[in-house]
Amino acid sequence: MGLTVLMNAGPWLAVPPPGYGGIENVVATLVPELRKLGVRVLLASVGSSTLAADERLSVFPDGQFENLQRPYNQVCGVAQAHLHGVVRTLRERDDIDLVHDHVEAVGLATLAALGPGAAPVLHTLHWDLGKHPDLYGTLDGGDRVRVNAVSAAQLARAPRRCARTRSATSTWPPHSPWAPTAGRRSRWGTTP
């Protein structure tokens, strides 16, 4: 059995997006390439996503982007509800080898908090790191969580604590510690 990745695109827009959607466009480009390499992809997005994936996980039928204009206390639970679905799936399954997370701040915080027994996480930074200095400046994902930037310049400006957990600037480097290798399998132990 090959590598299985839970690709967390978030609850905001369908993948691919109907127009605007930088993160969703990146995910829409990355998933087909991973699948060509034989990687199984579980796409965590909204139900209206049309991107081909091996499996889907959706908490919301449609994108929740329009809710971002509402007051914080009316929208703060949207991303958390989506992440709750992701965490529930990770706890129910033992075949997820890697979570590739694209959800700003709450994705990283939630997945890092799962602790050392959970699946490894690659969190891609799509935004200005100055927006969340308290999170990125205090992050401790241990050896299980890595951050990845969309550019070398962005990664170079990462807070020192975040820089300790960073990986290469490409989203799927062939030298990644999570690349498929003989003898690695999940529940974060070994694969064939």
Short mmCIF file of C-alpha atoms in Angstrom, two decimals:
data_model
loop_
_atom_site.label_atom_id
_atom_site.label_comp_id
_atom_site.label_asym_id
_atom_site.label_seq_id
_atom_site.Cartn_x
_atom_site.Cartn_y
_atom_site.Cartn_z
CA MET A 1 0.00 0.00 0.00
CA GLY A 2 1.32 3.48 -0.89
CA LEU A 3 1.44 6.77 0.91
CA THR A 4 -1.86 8.38 1.99
CA VAL A 5 -2.07 12.14 2.50
CA LEU A 6 -4.93 14.05 4.07
CA MET A 7 -4.86 17.35 2.12
CA ASN A 8 -6.56 19.96 4.30
CA ALA A 9 -7.79 22.77 2.04
CA GLY A 10 -10.18 24.18 4.61
CA PRO A 11 -13.84 25.26 4.66
CA TRP A 12 -13.69 28.53 2.75
CA LEU A 13 -13.87 27.76 -0.99
CA ALA A 14 -14.37 24.78 -3.28
CA VAL A 15 -11.35 23.11 -4.87
CA PRO A 16 -10.73 24.20 -7.53
CA PRO A 17 -12.24 27.59 -6.73
CA PRO A 18 -14.70 29.18 -9.15
CA GLY A 19 -12.52 32.32 -9.30
CA TYR A 20 -10.60 33.80 -6.39
CA GLY A 21 -8.85 31.27 -4.17
CA GLY A 22 -5.06 31.18 -3.97
CA ILE A 23 -4.84 28.33 -1.47
CA GLU A 24 -7.48 26.32 -3.29
CA ASN A 25 -5.65 26.84 -6.61
CA VAL A 26 -2.42 25.56 -5.04
CA VAL A 27 -4.24 22.49 -3.71
CA ALA A 28 -5.91 21.97 -7.12
CA THR A 29 -2.47 21.92 -8.73
CA LEU A 30 -0.78 19.78 -6.08
CA VAL A 31 -3.33 16.96 -5.69
CA PRO A 32 -3.26 15.70 -9.31
CA GLU A 33 0.54 15.65 -9.25
CA LEU A 34 0.60 13.65 -6.01
CA ARG A 35 -1.91 11.20 -7.43
CA LYS A 36 0.24 10.76 -10.57
CA LEU A 37 3.04 9.71 -8.21
CA GLY A 38 0.77 7.06 -6.69
CA VAL A 39 -0.07 8.98 -3.52
CA ARG A 40 -3.62 8.42 -2.24
CA VAL A 41 -5.25 11.74 -1.37
CA LEU A 42 -8.06 12.34 1.10
CA LEU A 43 -9.23 15.90 0.31
CA ALA A 44 -10.63 17.82 3.30
CA SER A 45 -12.62 20.64 1.73
CA VAL A 46 -16.25 21.56 1.13
CA GLY A 47 -18.82 19.30 -0.51
CA SER A 48 -19.01 21.43 -3.66
CA SER A 49 -15.34 20.73 -4.50
CA THR A 50 -14.97 19.00 -7.85
CA LEU A 51 -11.26 18.12 -7.80
CA ALA A 52 -10.63 14.42 -8.33
CA ALA A 53 -9.34 12.79 -5.15
CA ASP A 54 -9.29 9.25 -3.81
CA GLU A 55 -11.56 10.25 -0.92
CA ARG A 56 -13.27 13.36 0.42
CA LEU A 57 -13.98 14.80 3.83
CA SER A 58 -16.50 17.64 4.04
CA VAL A 59 -18.10 19.26 7.05
CA PHE A 60 -19.84 21.97 5.01
CA PRO A 61 -21.70 21.40 1.71
CA ASP A 62 -20.49 24.72 0.26
CA GLY A 63 -17.70 27.21 0.83
CA GLN A 64 -18.01 29.46 3.88
CA PHE A 65 -15.97 32.37 2.47
CA GLU A 66 -18.87 34.85 2.57
CA ASN A 67 -19.06 34.35 6.35
CA LEU A 68 -15.62 35.92 6.82
CA GLN A 69 -17.27 39.36 6.66
CA ARG A 70 -19.43 38.62 9.69
CA PRO A 71 -18.41 39.56 13.26
CA TYR A 72 -15.72 37.33 14.77
CA ASN A 73 -18.03 35.76 17.33
CA GLN A 74 -20.31 34.59 14.49
CA VAL A 75 -17.59 33.12 12.28
CA CYS A 76 -14.83 31.90 14.61
CA GLY A 77 -16.32 28.42 14.82
CA VAL A 78 -16.30 27.72 11.07
CA ALA A 79 -12.65 26.74 10.76
CA GLN A 80 -12.80 24.94 14.11
CA ALA A 81 -15.81 22.87 12.96
CA HIS A 82 -13.89 21.91 9.83
CA LEU A 83 -10.80 21.01 11.88
CA HIS A 84 -12.95 18.97 14.26
CA GLY A 85 -13.93 16.84 11.26
CA VAL A 86 -10.27 16.45 10.29
CA VAL A 87 -9.23 15.47 13.83
CA ARG A 88 -12.12 13.00 14.13
CA THR A 89 -11.01 11.37 10.87
CA LEU A 90 -7.39 11.16 12.04
CA ARG A 91 -8.50 9.47 15.26
CA GLU A 92 -10.74 6.98 13.44
CA ARG A 93 -8.19 5.93 10.81
CA ASP A 94 -4.74 4.45 10.95
CA ASP A 95 -3.82 4.82 7.29
CA ILE A 96 -3.05 8.55 7.07
CA ASP A 97 0.72 8.96 6.61
CA LEU A 98 0.81 12.75 6.43
CA VAL A 99 -1.50 15.73 6.88
CA HIS A 100 -0.71 18.56 4.46
CA ASP A 101 -2.45 21.52 6.05
CA HIS A 102 -3.31 24.82 4.33
CA VAL A 103 -5.62 26.36 6.97
CA GLU A 104 -4.30 29.64 8.35
CA ALA A 105 -3.31 29.57 12.03
CA VAL A 106 -6.06 27.28 13.42
CA GLY A 107 -4.99 24.37 11.23
CA LEU A 108 -1.45 24.49 12.54
CA ALA A 109 -2.49 25.08 16.15
CA THR A 110 -5.03 22.25 16.16
CA LEU A 111 -2.82 19.70 14.42
CA ALA A 112 0.25 20.54 16.52
CA ALA A 113 -1.82 20.13 19.70
CA LEU A 114 -2.59 16.50 18.83
CA GLY A 115 0.78 15.57 20.27
CA PRO A 116 3.52 13.11 19.42
CA GLY A 117 1.29 10.10 18.70
CA ALA A 118 -0.55 11.76 15.80
CA ALA A 119 0.23 11.78 12.09
CA PRO A 120 3.07 14.00 10.86
CA VAL A 121 1.99 17.44 9.58
CA LEU A 122 3.30 19.67 6.82
CA HIS A 123 1.72 23.12 7.22
CA THR A 124 2.11 25.40 4.21
CA LEU A 125 2.32 29.12 4.94
CA HIS A 126 0.29 31.04 2.36
CA TRP A 127 0.12 34.37 4.24
CA ASP A 128 2.18 37.08 5.88
CA LEU A 129 3.72 35.59 9.03
CA GLY A 130 3.47 39.01 10.69
CA LYS A 131 -0.29 38.41 11.04
CA HIS A 132 0.17 35.76 13.73
CA PRO A 133 3.42 36.51 15.59
CA ASP A 134 2.21 34.95 18.85
CA LEU A 135 1.42 31.63 17.16
CA TYR A 136 4.43 31.39 14.86
CA GLY A 137 6.75 32.80 17.52
CA THR A 138 5.79 30.18 20.13
CA LEU A 139 4.97 27.15 17.98
CA ASP A 140 6.28 23.82 19.20
CA GLY A 141 5.29 21.01 16.90
CA GLY A 142 8.06 18.75 18.11
CA ASP A 143 9.56 16.50 15.47
CA ARG A 144 6.09 15.82 14.04
CA VAL A 145 5.11 19.21 12.59
CA ARG A 146 6.94 21.08 9.84
CA VAL A 147 6.10 24.38 8.22
CA ASN A 148 6.65 25.11 4.57
CA ALA A 149 6.56 28.44 2.76
CA VAL A 150 5.42 29.48 -0.68
CA SER A 151 8.75 31.32 -1.15
CA ALA A 152 12.25 31.24 0.29
CA ALA A 153 11.93 34.93 1.24
CA GLN A 154 8.81 34.21 3.31
CA LEU A 155 10.50 31.33 5.11
CA ALA A 156 13.61 33.44 5.77
CA ARG A 157 11.43 36.00 7.62
CA ALA A 158 9.84 33.33 9.82
CA PRO A 159 10.15 33.83 13.59
CA ARG A 160 13.02 31.89 15.15
CA ARG A 161 10.75 29.32 16.84
CA CYS A 162 8.91 28.69 13.58
CA ALA A 163 12.20 28.49 11.67
CA ARG A 164 13.21 25.48 13.83
CA THR A 165 10.26 23.54 12.42
CA ARG A 166 10.54 24.65 8.82
CA SER A 167 11.19 22.46 5.84
CA ALA A 168 12.20 23.13 2.25
CA THR A 169 10.34 25.70 0.17
CA SER A 170 8.75 23.23 -2.20
CA THR A 171 5.52 21.63 -1.05
CA TRP A 172 6.60 18.07 -1.70
CA PRO A 173 10.40 17.80 -1.69
CA PRO A 174 11.76 14.44 -2.76
CA HIS A 175 14.06 14.52 0.29
CA SER A 176 11.11 14.96 2.66
CA PRO A 177 11.24 12.81 5.79
CA TRP A 178 7.71 11.71 4.84
CA ALA A 179 8.55 10.52 1.32
CA PRO A 180 7.50 6.90 0.78
CA THR A 181 10.21 4.49 1.88
CA ALA A 182 10.27 0.76 2.40
CA GLY A 183 9.28 -0.32 5.87
CA ARG A 184 7.14 2.76 6.70
CA ARG A 185 3.49 2.32 7.69
CA SER A 186 1.03 4.39 9.49
CA ARG A 187 -0.32 4.86 12.90
CA TRP A 188 2.83 6.58 12.38
CA GLY A 189 4.96 3.49 12.44
CA THR A 190 5.89 1.44 9.33
CA THR A 191 5.05 1.32 5.58
CA PRO A 192 5.49 -1.60 3.19
#
